[in-house]
Amino acid sequence: MGVFECVVASKMNPTESTEVFTINMASNETLNEPVRLRRDVESQSTKTNFWNRHGLWWTMGIDLPLLLILLALIGLFEMGVIPNHKAGFYCNDPALSFPFNGDTVTSQVLVSTLLIMPIVIVAITEYIFLAADFSQSRILQTCKNTFYLYRTYVYGLLINLCVVEVMKGLVGNPRPTFFDLCEPDAAKTCKGSEFVADFKCTSQRFSSWYQMDSYRSFPSGHTSMSVYCGLFIAWYLQRRAFNWRHRTIFLVPVLQLLCLTYAAVCSLTRITDHRHHWWDVLVGAIIGVASVYYAVIISSNFTYYHSRASDAKSEESRRTMRTLIYDEQRPVTVP
C-alpha cells in the first residue's frame, strides 16, 4: 500500500506545529484492476466476435457431422446392429428369475423429462432474473441465455449417454428379469448351478429389443441420466436464482428438492421394479454425478459471455468507486 504524505504549514502562525496528514492510497495493483477488467471484457468480446464469424462453418462442417455420427452409433447399438458382449449366467440363478412387470418410470417419461424439464425451468428463470441493462429485447436475450445453458446441458447429457452405452456393450450383465425376458435356450437343458457362456433368447412373449436388453443391466441408464438432470437443474438454480435477499427464500430450495426427488424416484424404482441390480444403480448414480461435475466445473461451460461481461462491468464500477475513497488517518503532530 503506497503512502502519500501532505505537509500543511500554517501561514497564520509559523511557530505553530506543522501537521502531517497521512492518506492511504490504493496500490498500483488496485488502481490497475479496472483497466485489467476492461481489457478482459474487450478480449472476451473479440473472441466472441471471432466465433460469431466462423462458428457457422465449424458447426456445419465439424460439429454437426460428429453429432450425427455419434447419434447414429448409439441408434445402431440400441437396435442390435452393433453387437454387445454377453456375460453369461448361472442356471437357476434366483437373482435373475424375477418376473417382468413393466417400468414405474418408462423410457418415454424419462426421455421427455430429460429434454423438456431443463429448458422450461431455465427459460422461466432467465426471464425472471434477466438484468435490465441489456440493449436487446427481454425475450430475445432470454432465448440466447437459455440456448447457451441448454447447450451445456445437452453436452453433458451426451457424454453421460455415451459412457453408459459403452459400458453396457462391454459388460453385458443380465438383468434381474433375464430369464423371463430372454428365456435362453440353454436354461432349459442346464442343471444345477452350471455356468452358461453361450446362449440364445427364445422368448415369444417379448420383442427382440426386450430380449436383447435383458443382458444390458450394467450400469443403469435411467439412474445416470435422471441423476444428471436433477443435479444439473439444482446446481443451476443455486447459481442463478438463490439469494437470501429475495422475497421468498424457500421457493428455490423446494424446486431443488423436487429435482433431487425426481432423480431418487427414477433410480430407486429400477431396483423395486427388478430392472437392475443395486450395483447397477450405484454405478449409474456415480456416472450421473461425474458427468454433472465435468459439464459445469471441469469444462467451465456453466458460464457464458454476457454474464461474465456484466459481472466484470459491475465489479469495475465498484472498484473504481473504491479507488476514489481514501482512508484518512488521524493527524500526527510533528514537533
PDB file of N, CA and C in Angstrom, residues 111-195:
ATOM      1  N   VAL A 111     -37.263 -39.810 -21.157  1.00  0.00           N
ATOM      2  CA  VAL A 111     -36.734 -39.001 -22.251  1.00  0.00           C
ATOM      3  C   VAL A 111     -37.431 -37.652 -22.323  1.00  0.00           C
ATOM      4  N   SER A 112     -38.753 -37.640 -22.152  1.00  0.00           N
ATOM      5  CA  SER A 112     -39.486 -36.373 -22.232  1.00  0.00           C
ATOM      6  C   SER A 112     -39.076 -35.421 -21.118  1.00  0.00           C
ATOM      7  N   THR A 113     -38.908 -35.924 -19.906  1.00  0.00           N
ATOM      8  CA  THR A 113     -38.477 -35.050 -18.813  1.00  0.00           C
ATOM      9  C   THR A 113     -37.029 -34.607 -18.989  1.00  0.00           C
ATOM     10  N   LEU A 114     -36.180 -35.465 -19.509  1.00  0.00           N
ATOM     11  CA  LEU A 114     -34.787 -35.091 -19.730  1.00  0.00           C
ATOM     12  C   LEU A 114     -34.658 -33.950 -20.726  1.00  0.00           C
ATOM     13  N   LEU A 115     -35.515 -33.926 -21.730  1.00  0.00           N
ATOM     14  CA  LEU A 115     -35.400 -32.922 -22.784  1.00  0.00           C
ATOM     15  C   LEU A 115     -36.231 -31.669 -22.514  1.00  0.00           C
ATOM     16  N   ILE A 116     -37.394 -31.821 -21.882  1.00  0.00           N
ATOM     17  CA  ILE A 116     -38.313 -30.690 -21.738  1.00  0.00           C
ATOM     18  C   ILE A 116     -38.118 -29.953 -20.412  1.00  0.00           C
ATOM     19  N   MET A 117     -38.009 -30.686 -19.307  1.00  0.00           N
ATOM     20  CA  MET A 117     -37.952 -30.037 -17.995  1.00  0.00           C
ATOM     21  C   MET A 117     -36.811 -29.024 -17.862  1.00  0.00           C
ATOM     22  N   PRO A 118     -35.572 -29.327 -18.272  1.00  0.00           N
ATOM     23  CA  PRO A 118     -34.500 -28.329 -18.113  1.00  0.00           C
ATOM     24  C   PRO A 118     -34.732 -27.051 -18.901  1.00  0.00           C
ATOM     25  N   ILE A 119     -35.169 -27.170 -20.144  1.00  0.00           N
ATOM     26  CA  ILE A 119     -35.324 -25.973 -20.968  1.00  0.00           C
ATOM     27  C   ILE A 119     -36.457 -25.093 -20.450  1.00  0.00           C
ATOM     28  N   VAL A 120     -37.513 -25.684 -19.899  1.00  0.00           N
ATOM     29  CA  VAL A 120     -38.610 -24.892 -19.343  1.00  0.00           C
ATOM     30  C   VAL A 120     -38.153 -24.146 -18.092  1.00  0.00           C
ATOM     31  N   ILE A 121     -37.476 -24.846 -17.192  1.00  0.00           N
ATOM     32  CA  ILE A 121     -37.027 -24.219 -15.942  1.00  0.00           C
ATOM     33  C   ILE A 121     -35.998 -23.132 -16.218  1.00  0.00           C
ATOM     34  N   VAL A 122     -35.065 -23.408 -17.111  1.00  0.00           N
ATOM     35  CA  VAL A 122     -34.028 -22.420 -17.424  1.00  0.00           C
ATOM     36  C   VAL A 122     -34.637 -21.185 -18.083  1.00  0.00           C
ATOM     37  N   ALA A 123     -35.560 -21.383 -19.023  1.00  0.00           N
ATOM     38  CA  ALA A 123     -36.165 -20.254 -19.722  1.00  0.00           C
ATOM     39  C   ALA A 123     -36.947 -19.355 -18.757  1.00  0.00           C
ATOM     40  N   ILE A 124     -37.735 -19.950 -17.879  1.00  0.00           N
ATOM     41  CA  ILE A 124     -38.512 -19.154 -16.919  1.00  0.00           C
ATOM     42  C   ILE A 124     -37.582 -18.408 -15.967  1.00  0.00           C
ATOM     43  N   THR A 125     -36.564 -19.096 -15.477  1.00  0.00           N
ATOM     44  CA  THR A 125     -35.627 -18.466 -14.536  1.00  0.00           C
ATOM     45  C   THR A 125     -34.866 -17.336 -15.191  1.00  0.00           C
ATOM     46  N   GLU A 126     -34.385 -17.548 -16.418  1.00  0.00           N
ATOM     47  CA  GLU A 126     -33.643 -16.497 -17.114  1.00  0.00           C
ATOM     48  C   GLU A 126     -34.515 -15.283 -17.379  1.00  0.00           C
ATOM     49  N   TYR A 127     -35.770 -15.503 -17.705  1.00  0.00           N
ATOM     50  CA  TYR A 127     -36.670 -14.374 -17.975  1.00  0.00           C
ATOM     51  C   TYR A 127     -36.912 -13.557 -16.702  1.00  0.00           C
ATOM     52  N   ILE A 128     -37.020 -14.246 -15.573  1.00  0.00           N
ATOM     53  CA  ILE A 128     -37.296 -13.540 -14.318  1.00  0.00           C
ATOM     54  C   ILE A 128     -36.075 -12.762 -13.838  1.00  0.00           C
ATOM     55  N   PHE A 129     -34.909 -13.374 -13.926  1.00  0.00           N
ATOM     56  CA  PHE A 129     -33.706 -12.778 -13.342  1.00  0.00           C
ATOM     57  C   PHE A 129     -32.821 -12.072 -14.361  1.00  0.00           C
ATOM     58  N   LEU A 130     -33.316 -11.862 -15.550  1.00  0.00           N
ATOM     59  CA  LEU A 130     -32.506 -11.193 -16.562  1.00  0.00           C
ATOM     60  C   LEU A 130     -32.202  -9.764 -16.143  1.00  0.00           C
ATOM     61  N   ALA A 131     -30.918  -9.359 -16.277  1.00  0.00           N
ATOM     62  CA  ALA A 131     -30.529  -7.996 -15.935  1.00  0.00           C
ATOM     63  C   ALA A 131     -31.221  -7.006 -16.853  1.00  0.00           C
ATOM     64  N   ALA A 132     -31.474  -5.836 -16.339  1.00  0.00           N
ATOM     65  CA  ALA A 132     -32.243  -4.839 -17.091  1.00  0.00           C
ATOM     66  C   ALA A 132     -31.393  -3.947 -17.978  1.00  0.00           C
ATOM     67  N   ASP A 133     -30.044  -4.143 -17.995  1.00  0.00           N
ATOM     68  CA  ASP A 133     -29.175  -3.224 -18.729  1.00  0.00           C
ATOM     69  C   ASP A 133     -28.778  -3.739 -20.100  1.00  0.00           C
ATOM     70  N   PHE A 134     -29.488  -4.748 -20.629  1.00  0.00           N
ATOM     71  CA  PHE A 134     -29.192  -5.239 -21.965  1.00  0.00           C
ATOM     72  C   PHE A 134     -29.970  -4.431 -22.992  1.00  0.00           C
ATOM     73  N   SER A 135     -29.336  -4.190 -24.140  1.00  0.00           N
ATOM     74  CA  SER A 135     -29.974  -3.384 -25.172  1.00  0.00           C
ATOM     75  C   SER A 135     -31.001  -4.170 -25.965  1.00  0.00           C
ATOM     76  N   GLN A 136     -30.838  -5.498 -26.027  1.00  0.00           N
ATOM     77  CA  GLN A 136     -31.791  -6.291 -26.795  1.00  0.00           C
ATOM     78  C   GLN A 136     -33.100  -6.446 -26.035  1.00  0.00           C
ATOM     79  N   SER A 137     -34.080  -6.991 -26.713  1.00  0.00           N
ATOM     80  CA  SER A 137     -35.361  -7.229 -26.077  1.00  0.00           C
ATOM     81  C   SER A 137     -35.210  -8.321 -25.014  1.00  0.00           C
ATOM     82  N   ARG A 138     -36.089  -8.279 -24.043  1.00  0.00           N
ATOM     83  CA  ARG A 138     -36.007  -9.223 -22.925  1.00  0.00           C
ATOM     84  C   ARG A 138     -36.206 -10.659 -23.399  1.00  0.00           C
ATOM     85  N   ILE A 139     -37.152 -10.874 -24.304  1.00  0.00           N
ATOM     86  CA  ILE A 139     -37.429 -12.227 -24.793  1.00  0.00           C
ATOM     87  C   ILE A 139     -36.258 -12.748 -25.612  1.00  0.00           C
ATOM     88  N   LEU A 140     -35.686 -11.894 -26.461  1.00  0.00           N
ATOM     89  CA  LEU A 140     -34.555 -12.321 -27.280  1.00  0.00           C
ATOM     90  C   LEU A 140     -33.365 -12.704 -26.418  1.00  0.00           C
ATOM     91  N   GLN A 141     -33.069 -11.888 -25.411  1.00  0.00           N
ATOM     92  CA  GLN A 141     -31.937 -12.192 -24.547  1.00  0.00           C
ATOM     93  C   GLN A 141     -32.200 -13.435 -23.717  1.00  0.00           C
ATOM     94  N   THR A 142     -33.444 -13.636 -23.309  1.00  0.00           N
ATOM     95  CA  THR A 142     -33.799 -14.852 -22.583  1.00  0.00           C
ATOM     96  C   THR A 142     -33.574 -16.086 -23.443  1.00  0.00           C
ATOM     97  N   CYS A 143     -33.946 -16.013 -24.706  1.00  0.00           N
ATOM     98  CA  CYS A 143     -33.731 -17.143 -25.622  1.00  0.00           C
ATOM     99  C   CYS A 143     -32.244 -17.438 -25.795  1.00  0.00           C
ATOM    100  N   LYS A 144     -31.437 -16.391 -25.890  1.00  0.00           N
ATOM    101  CA  LYS A 144     -29.995 -16.591 -26.040  1.00  0.00           C
ATOM    102  C   LYS A 144     -29.401 -17.244 -24.799  1.00  0.00           C
ATOM    103  N   ASN A 145     -29.750 -16.722 -23.638  1.00  0.00           N
ATOM    104  CA  ASN A 145     -29.235 -17.299 -22.402  1.00  0.00           C
ATOM    105  C   ASN A 145     -29.653 -18.758 -22.247  1.00  0.00           C
ATOM    106  N   THR A 146     -30.928 -19.019 -22.557  1.00  0.00           N
ATOM    107  CA  THR A 146     -31.437 -20.380 -22.445  1.00  0.00           C
ATOM    108  C   THR A 146     -30.712 -21.319 -23.406  1.00  0.00           C
ATOM    109  N   PHE A 147     -30.443 -20.833 -24.612  1.00  0.00           N
ATOM    110  CA  PHE A 147     -29.725 -21.645 -25.586  1.00  0.00           C
ATOM    111  C   PHE A 147     -28.326 -22.001 -25.091  1.00  0.00           C
ATOM    112  N   TYR A 148     -27.591 -21.036 -24.548  1.00  0.00           N
ATOM    113  CA  TYR A 148     -26.241 -21.297 -24.064  1.00  0.00           C
ATOM    114  C   TYR A 148     -26.236 -22.334 -22.946  1.00  0.00           C
ATOM    115  N   LEU A 149     -27.165 -22.182 -22.003  1.00  0.00           N
ATOM    116  CA  LEU A 149     -27.205 -23.094 -20.869  1.00  0.00           C
ATOM    117  C   LEU A 149     -27.714 -24.474 -21.283  1.00  0.00           C
ATOM    118  N   TYR A 150     -28.721 -24.505 -22.147  1.00  0.00           N
ATOM    119  CA  TYR A 150     -29.253 -25.799 -22.590  1.00  0.00           C
ATOM    120  C   TYR A 150     -28.226 -26.535 -23.441  1.00  0.00           C
ATOM    121  N   ARG A 151     -27.421 -25.809 -24.197  1.00  0.00           N
ATOM    122  CA  ARG A 151     -26.341 -26.440 -24.961  1.00  0.00           C
ATOM    123  C   ARG A 151     -25.351 -27.129 -24.032  1.00  0.00           C
ATOM    124  N   THR A 152     -25.017 -26.483 -22.927  1.00  0.00           N
ATOM    125  CA  THR A 152     -24.141 -27.107 -21.946  1.00  0.00           C
ATOM    126  C   THR A 152     -24.783 -28.344 -21.341  1.00  0.00           C
ATOM    127  N   TYR A 153     -26.077 -28.263 -21.059  1.00  0.00           N
ATOM    128  CA  TYR A 153     -26.796 -29.415 -20.506  1.00  0.00           C
ATOM    129  C   TYR A 153     -26.773 -30.595 -21.466  1.00  0.00           C
ATOM    130  N   VAL A 154     -27.078 -30.348 -22.729  1.00  0.00           N
ATOM    131  CA  VAL A 154     -27.083 -31.429 -23.722  1.00  0.00           C
ATOM    132  C   VAL A 154     -25.681 -32.001 -23.915  1.00  0.00           C
ATOM    133  N   TYR A 155     -24.691 -31.137 -23.849  1.00  0.00           N
ATOM    134  CA  TYR A 155     -23.293 -31.579 -23.961  1.00  0.00           C
ATOM    135  C   TYR A 155     -22.966 -32.619 -22.894  1.00  0.00           C
ATOM    136  N   GLY A 156     -23.302 -32.328 -21.639  1.00  0.00           N
ATOM    137  CA  GLY A 156     -23.057 -33.285 -20.571  1.00  0.00           C
ATOM    138  C   GLY A 156     -23.923 -34.518 -20.680  1.00  0.00           C
ATOM    139  N   LEU A 157     -25.164 -34.347 -21.146  1.00  0.00           N
ATOM    140  CA  LEU A 157     -26.066 -35.490 -21.288  1.00  0.00           C
ATOM    141  C   LEU A 157     -25.545 -36.474 -22.332  1.00  0.00           C
ATOM    142  N   LEU A 158     -25.010 -35.971 -23.433  1.00  0.00           N
ATOM    143  CA  LEU A 158     -24.455 -36.848 -24.459  1.00  0.00           C
ATOM    144  C   LEU A 158     -23.235 -37.611 -23.943  1.00  0.00           C
ATOM    145  N   ILE A 159     -22.399 -36.935 -23.180  1.00  0.00           N
ATOM    146  CA  ILE A 159     -21.252 -37.622 -22.584  1.00  0.00           C
ATOM    147  C   ILE A 159     -21.736 -38.732 -21.650  1.00  0.00           C
ATOM    148  N   ASN A 160     -22.736 -38.417 -20.844  1.00  0.00           N
ATOM    149  CA  ASN A 160     -23.318 -39.408 -19.940  1.00  0.00           C
ATOM    150  C   ASN A 160     -23.837 -40.612 -20.715  1.00  0.00           C
ATOM    151  N   LEU A 161     -24.604 -40.353 -21.758  1.00  0.00           N
ATOM    152  CA  LEU A 161     -25.206 -41.428 -22.552  1.00  0.00           C
ATOM    153  C   LEU A 161     -24.135 -42.293 -23.213  1.00  0.00           C
ATOM    154  N   CYS A 162     -23.104 -41.658 -23.742  1.00  0.00           N
ATOM    155  CA  CYS A 162     -22.041 -42.421 -24.416  1.00  0.00           C
ATOM    156  C   CYS A 162     -21.309 -43.332 -23.444  1.00  0.00           C
ATOM    157  N   VAL A 163     -21.011 -42.827 -22.253  1.00  0.00           N
ATOM    158  CA  VAL A 163     -20.324 -43.647 -21.251  1.00  0.00           C
ATOM    159  C   VAL A 163     -21.181 -44.847 -20.865  1.00  0.00           C
ATOM    160  N   VAL A 164     -22.476 -44.616 -20.651  1.00  0.00           N
ATOM    161  CA  VAL A 164     -23.379 -45.705 -20.270  1.00  0.00           C
ATOM    162  C   VAL A 164     -23.488 -46.751 -21.378  1.00  0.00           C
ATOM    163  N   GLU A 165     -23.648 -46.306 -22.618  1.00  0.00           N
ATOM    164  CA  GLU A 165     -23.803 -47.243 -23.729  1.00  0.00           C
ATOM    165  C   GLU A 165     -22.539 -48.085 -23.931  1.00  0.00           C
ATOM    166  N   VAL A 166     -21.393 -47.463 -23.825  1.00  0.00           N
ATOM    167  CA  VAL A 166     -20.141 -48.212 -23.979  1.00  0.00           C
ATOM    168  C   VAL A 166     -19.994 -49.255 -22.876  1.00  0.00           C
ATOM    169  N   MET A 167     -20.310 -48.885 -21.651  1.00  0.00           N
ATOM    170  CA  MET A 167     -20.200 -49.833 -20.538  1.00  0.00           C
ATOM    171  C   MET A 167     -21.200 -50.974 -20.673  1.00  0.00           C
ATOM    172  N   LYS A 168     -22.415 -50.656 -21.131  1.00  0.00           N
ATOM    173  CA  LYS A 168     -23.392 -51.726 -21.345  1.00  0.00           C
ATOM    174  C   LYS A 168     -22.900 -52.719 -22.394  1.00  0.00           C
ATOM    175  N   GLY A 169     -22.319 -52.178 -23.473  1.00  0.00           N
ATOM    176  CA  GLY A 169     -21.842 -53.049 -24.531  1.00  0.00           C
ATOM    177  C   GLY A 169     -20.667 -53.906 -24.124  1.00  0.00           C
ATOM    178  N   LEU A 170     -19.803 -53.401 -23.262  1.00  0.00           N
ATOM    179  CA  LEU A 170     -18.615 -54.153 -22.857  1.00  0.00           C
ATOM    180  C   LEU A 170     -18.910 -55.180 -21.773  1.00  0.00           C
ATOM    181  N   VAL A 171     -19.849 -54.866 -20.870  1.00  0.00           N
ATOM    182  CA  VAL A 171     -20.114 -55.755 -19.729  1.00  0.00           C
ATOM    183  C   VAL A 171     -21.143 -56.818 -20.081  1.00  0.00           C
ATOM    184  N   GLY A 172     -22.314 -56.413 -20.586  1.00  0.00           N
ATOM    185  CA  GLY A 172     -23.341 -57.385 -20.973  1.00  0.00           C
ATOM    186  C   GLY A 172     -23.889 -58.183 -19.809  1.00  0.00           C
ATOM    187  N   ASN A 173     -24.134 -57.541 -18.685  1.00  0.00           N
ATOM    188  CA  ASN A 173     -24.603 -58.234 -17.485  1.00  0.00           C
ATOM    189  C   ASN A 173     -26.115 -58.482 -17.552  1.00  0.00           C
ATOM    190  N   PRO A 174     -26.599 -59.690 -17.229  1.00  0.00           N
ATOM    191  CA  PRO A 174     -28.045 -59.964 -17.273  1.00  0.00           C
ATOM    192  C   PRO A 174     -28.814 -59.174 -16.223  1.00  0.00           C
ATOM    193  N   ARG A 175     -30.040 -58.833 -16.555  1.00  0.00           N
ATOM    194  CA  ARG A 175     -30.915 -58.136 -15.625  1.00  0.00           C
ATOM    195  C   ARG A 175     -31.555 -59.116 -14.640  1.00  0.00           C
ATOM    196  N   PRO A 176     -32.154 -58.586 -13.563  1.00  0.00           N
ATOM    197  CA  PRO A 176     -32.888 -59.478 -12.644  1.00  0.00           C
ATOM    198  C   PRO A 176     -34.064 -60.188 -13.316  1.00  0.00           C
ATOM    199  N   THR A 177     -34.593 -59.647 -14.411  1.00  0.00           N
ATOM    200  CA  THR A 177     -35.702 -60.271 -15.139  1.00  0.00           C
ATOM    201  C   THR A 177     -35.201 -61.034 -16.370  1.00  0.00           C
ATOM    202  N   PHE A 178     -33.961 -61.441 -16.343  1.00  0.00           N
ATOM    203  CA  PHE A 178     -33.326 -62.039 -17.525  1.00  0.00           C
ATOM    204  C   PHE A 178     -34.057 -63.288 -17.999  1.00  0.00           C
ATOM    205  N   PHE A 179     -34.344 -64.217 -17.116  1.00  0.00           N
ATOM    206  CA  PHE A 179     -34.984 -65.474 -17.531  1.00  0.00           C
ATOM    207  C   PHE A 179     -36.375 -65.239 -18.102  1.00  0.00           C
ATOM    208  N   ASP A 180     -37.115 -64.269 -17.562  1.00  0.00           N
ATOM    209  CA  ASP A 180     -38.468 -64.001 -18.036  1.00  0.00           C
ATOM    210  C   ASP A 180     -38.456 -63.311 -19.396  1.00  0.00           C
ATOM    211  N   LEU A 181     -37.524 -62.368 -19.605  1.00  0.00           N
ATOM    212  CA  LEU A 181     -37.474 -61.629 -20.865  1.00  0.00           C
ATOM    213  C   LEU A 181     -36.823 -62.424 -21.985  1.00  0.00           C
ATOM    214  N   CYS A 182     -35.775 -63.136 -21.668  1.00  0.00           N
ATOM    215  CA  CYS A 182     -34.988 -63.802 -22.708  1.00  0.00           C
ATOM    216  C   CYS A 182     -35.423 -65.247 -22.970  1.00  0.00           C
ATOM    217  N   GLU A 183     -35.708 -65.986 -21.893  1.00  0.00           N
ATOM    218  CA  GLU A 183     -35.964 -67.431 -21.997  1.00  0.00           C
ATOM    219  C   GLU A 183     -34.842 -68.109 -22.786  1.00  0.00           C
ATOM    220  N   PRO A 184     -33.619 -68.058 -22.271  1.00  0.00           N
ATOM    221  CA  PRO A 184     -32.471 -68.619 -23.006  1.00  0.00           C
ATOM    222  C   PRO A 184     -32.629 -70.116 -23.243  1.00  0.00           C
ATOM    223  N   ASP A 185     -32.206 -70.550 -24.415  1.00  0.00           N
ATOM    224  CA  ASP A 185     -32.350 -71.956 -24.770  1.00  0.00           C
ATOM    225  C   ASP A 185     -31.532 -72.856 -23.869  1.00  0.00           C
ATOM    226  N   ALA A 186     -30.365 -72.389 -23.450  1.00  0.00           N
ATOM    227  CA  ALA A 186     -29.502 -73.220 -22.617  1.00  0.00           C
ATOM    228  C   ALA A 186     -30.079 -73.438 -21.226  1.00  0.00           C
ATOM    229  N   ALA A 187     -30.950 -72.538 -20.771  1.00  0.00           N
ATOM    230  CA  ALA A 187     -31.522 -72.673 -19.430  1.00  0.00           C
ATOM    231  C   ALA A 187     -32.487 -73.848 -19.345  1.00  0.00           C
ATOM    232  N   LYS A 188     -32.961 -74.328 -20.492  1.00  0.00           N
ATOM    233  CA  LYS A 188     -33.922 -75.437 -20.487  1.00  0.00           C
ATOM    234  C   LYS A 188     -33.246 -76.782 -20.312  1.00  0.00           C
ATOM    235  N   THR A 189     -31.966 -76.833 -20.562  1.00  0.00           N
ATOM    236  CA  THR A 189     -31.257 -78.116 -20.506  1.00  0.00           C
ATOM    237  C   THR A 189     -30.169 -78.164 -19.434  1.00  0.00           C
ATOM    238  N   CYS A 190     -29.710 -76.976 -18.967  1.00  0.00           N
ATOM    239  CA  CYS A 190     -28.628 -76.992 -17.973  1.00  0.00           C
ATOM    240  C   CYS A 190     -29.161 -77.443 -16.616  1.00  0.00           C
ATOM    241  N   LYS A 191     -28.251 -77.934 -15.781  1.00  0.00           N
ATOM    242  CA  LYS A 191     -28.644 -78.490 -14.489  1.00  0.00           C
ATOM    243  C   LYS A 191     -27.840 -77.835 -13.367  1.00  0.00           C
ATOM    244  N   GLY A 192     -28.463 -77.797 -12.194  1.00  0.00           N
ATOM    245  CA  GLY A 192     -27.791 -77.280 -11.012  1.00  0.00           C
ATOM    246  C   GLY A 192     -27.430 -75.809 -11.159  1.00  0.00           C
ATOM    247  N   SER A 193     -26.181 -75.510 -10.779  1.00  0.00           N
ATOM    248  CA  SER A 193     -25.677 -74.129 -10.859  1.00  0.00           C
ATOM    249  C   SER A 193     -24.609 -73.994 -11.924  1.00  0.00           C
ATOM    250  N   GLU A 194     -24.790 -74.728 -13.005  1.00  0.00           N
ATOM    251  CA  GLU A 194     -23.824 -74.694 -14.110  1.00  0.00           C
ATOM    252  C   GLU A 194     -23.783 -73.305 -14.748  1.00  0.00           C
ATOM    253  N   PHE A 195     -22.572 -72.870 -15.129  1.00  0.00           N
ATOM    254  CA  PHE A 195     -22.421 -71.572 -15.786  1.00  0.00           C
ATOM    255  C   PHE A 195     -22.561 -71.742 -17.290  1.00  0.00           C
TER     256      PHE A 195
END
